[in-house]
Coordinates of C-alpha atoms and ligand atoms in Angstrom, one line a residue:
X14 CA 83.3 58.6 134.0
X15 CA 85.6 61.5 134.9
X16 CA 84.3 64.5 133.5
X17 CA 86.7 67.2 134.9
X18 CA 89.0 68.8 132.0
X19 CA 92.3 69.8 133.0
X20 CA 94.5 69.5 129.9
X21 CA 94.3 71.4 126.9
X22 CA 96.2 70.6 123.5
X23 CA 97.4 73.5 121.5
X24 CA 98.3 72.6 117.8
X25 CA 100.7 75.1 116.7
X26 CA 102.7 73.1 114.2
X27 CA 101.4 75.0 111.0
X28 CA 103.9 76.9 109.0
X29 CA 101.4 79.8 108.7
X30 CA 102.0 80.0 104.8
X31 CA 98.9 82.4 104.5
X32 CA 100.9 85.4 106.3
X33 CA 104.1 85.0 104.5
X34 CA 106.4 86.5 104.6
X35 CA 105.6 87.7 108.1
X36 CA 105.7 83.9 109.3
X37 CA 109.0 83.4 107.7
X38 CA 110.8 84.0 111.2
X39 CA 107.9 84.6 113.5
X40 CA 105.5 81.8 114.5
X41 CA 101.9 82.7 113.4
X42 CA 100.8 82.3 117.0
X43 CA 103.0 85.2 118.3
X44 CA 101.3 87.5 115.7
X45 CA 99.6 90.3 117.8
X46 CA 96.3 91.6 118.3
X47 CA 96.7 94.9 119.8
X48 CA 99.4 93.9 122.3
X49 CA 99.0 90.3 123.0
X50 CA 100.0 87.4 120.7
X51 CA 97.2 85.1 119.3
X52 CA 98.5 82.4 121.7
X53 CA 97.9 84.5 124.7
X54 CA 94.3 84.6 123.9
X55 CA 94.0 80.8 123.7
X56 CA 96.0 80.4 127.0
X57 CA 93.7 83.0 128.8
X58 CA 90.6 81.3 127.7
X59 CA 92.0 77.8 128.7
X60 CA 92.9 79.3 132.2
X61 CA 89.5 80.6 132.5
X62 CA 88.1 77.1 131.9
X63 CA 90.1 75.3 134.5
X64 CA 92.9 74.1 132.6
X65 CA 96.1 73.3 134.4
X66 CA 98.2 71.4 131.8
X67 CA 98.9 73.2 128.5
X68 CA 100.2 70.8 125.6
X69 CA 101.6 72.5 122.7
X70 CA 102.3 70.5 119.5
X71 CA 104.8 72.4 117.7
X72 CA 107.4 72.1 114.7
X73 CA 110.6 73.3 113.7
X74 CA 111.0 77.1 113.8
X75 CA 108.4 77.6 116.8
X76 CA 111.3 78.6 119.5
X77 CA 109.7 81.9 119.8
X78 CA 106.6 80.3 121.3
X79 CA 108.6 78.6 124.3
X80 CA 110.7 81.8 125.0
X81 CA 107.2 83.7 125.3
X82 CA 106.2 81.4 128.2
X83 CA 109.3 81.6 129.9
X84 CA 110.2 84.0 132.8
X85 CA 112.3 86.7 131.7
X86 CA 114.5 87.7 134.8
X87 CA 116.4 90.5 133.2
X88 CA 113.4 92.3 131.6
X89 CA 111.6 91.8 134.8
X90 CA 114.3 93.4 137.0
X91 CA 114.6 96.5 134.6
X92 CA 110.7 97.1 134.7
X93 CA 111.0 96.9 138.7
X94 CA 113.9 99.1 138.8
X95 CA 111.6 101.7 136.7
X96 CA 108.7 101.0 138.7
X97 CA 106.6 99.9 135.8
X98 CA 104.1 98.0 137.8
X99 CA 101.5 97.8 135.0
X100 CA 103.8 96.2 132.6
X101 CA 105.2 93.6 135.3
X102 CA 101.6 92.9 135.9
X103 CA 101.2 92.2 132.1
X104 CA 104.1 90.0 131.8
X105 CA 102.5 87.6 134.8
X106 CA 99.8 86.3 132.3
X107 CA 102.7 84.9 130.1
X108 CA 104.4 83.1 133.0
X109 CA 103.7 79.5 133.5
X110 CA 104.1 77.2 136.6
X111 CA 107.2 75.1 136.3
X112 CA 105.8 71.8 134.7
X113 CA 102.4 73.1 133.7
X114 CA 103.3 73.3 130.1
X115 CA 104.9 70.7 127.7
X116 CA 105.9 70.8 123.9
X117 CA 105.8 67.9 121.7
X118 CA 107.1 68.0 118.2
X119 CA 105.0 66.9 115.3
X120 CA 107.8 65.7 113.1
X121 CA 105.8 65.6 109.8
X122 CA 102.8 67.9 108.9
X123 CA 100.1 64.8 108.5
X124 CA 96.9 66.8 109.7
X125 CA 95.3 68.3 112.7
X126 CA 94.2 64.6 113.7
X127 CA 97.9 63.6 113.7
X128 CA 98.8 66.7 115.7
X129 CA 96.5 65.9 118.5
X130 CA 97.6 62.5 118.2
X131 CA 101.1 63.2 119.0
X132 CA 100.3 64.3 122.4
X133 CA 98.6 61.0 123.3
X134 CA 101.0 60.0 125.9
X135 CA 100.4 63.1 127.9
X136 CA 96.8 63.0 127.7
X137 CA 96.0 59.3 129.0
X138 CA 92.9 58.2 130.1
X139 CA 91.0 61.4 130.4
X140 CA 88.9 63.9 128.7
X141 CA 91.0 66.9 127.2
X142 CA 90.3 70.3 125.5
X143 CA 91.9 71.1 121.9
X144 CA 92.2 74.8 121.4
X145 CA 92.9 76.2 117.8
X146 CA 94.6 79.5 118.3
X147 CA 93.6 80.8 115.0
X148 CA 90.0 80.7 116.0
X149 CA 89.9 83.9 118.4
X150 CA 86.6 84.1 120.3
X151 CA 85.5 87.3 122.2
X152 CA 82.8 86.5 124.5
X153 CA 81.6 87.6 128.1
X154 CA 82.2 84.1 129.4
X155 CA 85.1 82.3 127.4
X156 CA 84.0 80.0 124.7
X157 CA 85.7 77.0 126.5
X158 CA 84.3 77.7 129.9
X159 CA 80.9 77.7 128.3
X160 CA 81.7 74.3 126.9
X161 CA 83.1 72.9 130.0
X162 CA 80.0 73.8 131.8
X163 CA 77.7 72.2 129.1
X164 CA 80.1 69.2 128.9
X165 CA 79.7 68.5 132.8
X166 CA 75.9 67.5 131.7
X167 CA 76.5 65.6 128.4
X168 CA 79.7 63.8 128.6
X169 CA 81.0 62.4 125.4
X170 CA 82.9 64.6 123.0
X171 CA 81.9 68.1 122.2
X172 CA 82.8 70.5 119.7
X173 CA 82.4 74.1 119.3
X174 CA 79.7 75.0 116.4
X175 CA 78.6 78.1 114.4
X176 CA 76.5 78.8 111.6
X177 CA 78.3 79.8 108.5
X178 CA 77.2 81.1 104.9
X179 CA 76.5 77.8 102.7
X180 CA 79.3 79.0 100.4
X181 CA 81.7 78.5 103.1
X182 CA 80.8 74.9 104.2
X183 CA 83.7 73.6 102.1
X184 CA 86.4 75.3 104.4
X185 CA 85.0 73.8 107.8
X186 CA 84.2 70.4 109.5
X187 CA 80.5 70.3 109.1
X188 CA 77.9 68.7 111.4
X189 CA 75.1 66.3 110.5
X190 CA 72.5 67.1 112.9
X191 CA 70.5 64.3 114.6
X192 CA 68.6 66.7 117.0
X193 CA 68.9 70.4 117.7
X194 CA 68.1 71.5 121.0
X195 CA 69.3 75.0 120.8
X196 CA 72.7 75.8 122.5
X197 CA 73.2 71.8 122.5
X198 CA 73.0 69.8 119.0
X199 CA 73.2 66.2 119.0
X200 CA 75.1 65.1 116.1
X201 CA 74.9 61.9 113.9
X202 CA 77.8 62.7 111.5
X203 CA 80.6 65.1 110.8
X204 CA 82.3 65.6 107.4
X205 CA 85.6 67.4 107.2
X206 CA 85.5 70.3 104.3
X207 CA 82.5 68.7 102.3
X208 CA 82.7 69.4 98.5
X209 CA 80.5 72.3 97.7
X210 CA 76.8 71.3 97.5
X211 CA 77.3 68.1 99.6
X212 CA 77.2 69.6 103.3
X213 CA 74.8 68.0 105.5
X214 CA 74.2 71.5 107.3
X215 CA 75.7 74.7 107.5
X216 CA 76.6 74.2 111.2
X217 CA 80.4 74.4 110.9
X218 CA 83.1 73.2 113.6
X219 CA 85.1 76.1 115.3
X220 CA 88.4 75.6 116.9
X221 CA 87.4 74.2 120.6
X222 CA 86.8 70.8 121.4
X223 CA 86.4 68.6 124.5
X224 CA 87.3 65.1 123.6
X225 CA 86.9 61.6 125.1
X226 CA 90.3 59.9 125.1
X227 CA 88.8 57.2 122.9
X228 CA 89.2 60.0 120.2
X229 CA 93.1 59.3 120.4
X230 CA 92.4 55.6 120.1
X231 CA 90.5 56.1 116.9
X232 CA 93.4 58.3 115.8
X233 CA 95.7 55.2 116.0
X234 CA 94.4 54.0 112.7
X235 CA 95.8 56.7 110.8
X236 CA 93.4 57.2 108.4
X237 CA 93.8 59.9 105.9
X238 CA 90.9 62.0 104.9
X239 CA 90.2 65.3 103.1
X240 CA 93.2 66.9 101.6
X241 CA 95.1 63.5 102.1
X242 CA 95.5 64.4 105.8
X243 CA 94.7 62.6 109.1
X244 CA 91.7 64.7 110.3
X245 CA 90.5 65.2 113.8
X246 CA 86.9 65.5 112.3
X247 CA 86.8 61.9 111.1
X248 CA 88.2 60.5 114.7
X249 CA 85.4 62.3 116.2
X250 CA 82.8 61.1 113.8
X251 CA 84.1 57.7 114.5
X252 CA 82.9 58.1 118.1
X253 CA 79.4 58.4 116.6
X254 CA 79.8 55.2 114.7
X255 CA 81.0 53.5 118.0
X256 CA 77.7 54.6 119.8
X257 CA 79.1 57.3 121.6
X258 CA 77.8 60.6 122.1
X259 CA 79.0 63.7 120.2
X260 CA 77.4 67.0 120.6
X261 CA 78.0 70.5 118.9
X262 CA 77.8 73.3 121.2
X263 CA 76.6 76.6 119.9
X264 CA 78.7 79.2 121.8
X265 CA 78.0 82.8 122.8
X266 CA 80.3 84.9 121.3
X267 CA 82.1 86.3 118.4
X268 CA 84.6 84.1 116.5
X269 CA 87.3 85.8 114.5
X270 CA 89.1 83.6 111.7
X271 CA 92.6 84.7 112.6
X272 CA 94.0 82.3 110.2
X273 CA 93.0 84.8 107.4
X274 CA 94.2 88.1 106.6
X275 CA 90.5 89.6 106.7
X276 CA 89.7 88.0 110.0
X277 CA 93.0 89.0 111.5
X278 CA 92.1 92.5 110.7
X279 CA 88.7 92.5 111.7
X280 CA 89.9 91.1 115.0
X281 CA 92.5 93.8 115.5
X282 CA 89.8 96.4 115.0
X283 CA 87.5 94.8 117.3
X284 CA 89.9 94.0 120.1
X285 CA 91.3 97.7 119.5
X286 CA 87.6 99.4 120.1
X287 CA 87.1 97.2 123.1
X288 CA 90.2 98.7 124.9
X289 CA 89.4 101.8 126.9
X290 CA 92.8 103.2 126.3
X291 CA 92.3 103.0 122.3
X292 CA 88.8 103.1 121.8
X293 CA 88.5 107.0 121.3
X294 CA 91.7 107.4 119.1
X295 CA 90.6 104.5 116.7
X296 CA 87.1 105.2 116.6
X297 CA 87.6 108.6 115.6
X298 CA 90.2 107.1 112.8
X299 CA 87.9 104.7 111.5
X300 CA 84.9 107.3 111.1
X301 CA 87.4 109.5 109.3
X302 CA 88.6 107.0 106.8
X303 CA 85.4 105.5 106.1
X304 CA 84.1 109.2 105.5
X305 CA 87.1 109.8 103.1
X306 CA 86.6 106.4 101.2
X307 CA 83.1 107.3 100.8
X308 CA 83.8 110.9 99.5
X309 CA 86.4 109.3 97.0
X310 CA 83.7 106.8 95.4
Ligands
LIG404 C1 90.3 73.0 111.4 C2 89.3 71.9 111.4 C3 88.0 72.2 110.8 C4 87.4 73.3 111.6 C5 88.3 74.4 111.4 C6 87.9 75.7 112.6 O1 90.4 73.2 109.7 O2 90.0 70.7 110.2 O3 87.1 70.9 111.0 O4 86.0 73.5 111.0 O5 89.7 74.2 111.8 O6 88.8 76.6 112.5 P1 91.6 74.2 109.3 O7 90.8 75.8 109.4 O8 92.7 74.1 110.0 O9 91.7 73.8 107.7

């Protein structure tokens, strides 16, 4: 079985209603942590993991994403003229090789499983990655790279996993654990957004996947699940029922839920503090407002 993963799907068709009115005219994935849009973090992580083909599943109103990955000759010329080498360098990470990026429309919002299925013809018969750009993970070794390395040993299908508080399990795909080996967890079932009190564990699926192409075949059934949507979790769980291996991978790193306002703000602060050019200013400011708010209590 071929285990090299060179294609990644980025489901970016969601309307981002949690961030309205900001997302009325700006795709959620263009929202910025410090000075890079969410999608750039996802692309950088994919590149570090050896991904060569980037497949975006988009929807109406996501044109800004396509422009973002285009060359911008006028802008580049202007920066060159002004000798702004660092900015030119920063722009380079937004450029894609011709043919390395593809956009597929998800014509109806039928769920994450359906979004991934929309890209089936571009995947074919090989394992592929899925990255949900809302889940931003800061890690010494990027999360998907950790997974690609682990996957070379396990094969099958693999999902990133993280412990969450028991009262949060109903917001995630949750693993039913067969055998806990530490960083690898063998899984005997998966439930999407279990009703409170029914979760088989508190080990949640986080938005990084390496999937067997069989998962796309399972999605052909178009079975609806939690929330009346076609769920990726269910199509992966069907692999287990078919006798194939599915593992969870406890990644090393800090995950920020940038699909929520609080998570987005936390990521902004953390990424700001990680930057040499911003750390002093920002940490001074944070100390100040914490002191002020304590004094006001
Ligand atoms: C999706 C998946 C869910 C996973 C989560 C991680 O849910 O369906 O299984 O746990 O991403 O962020 P969403 O957050 O899109 O509702």
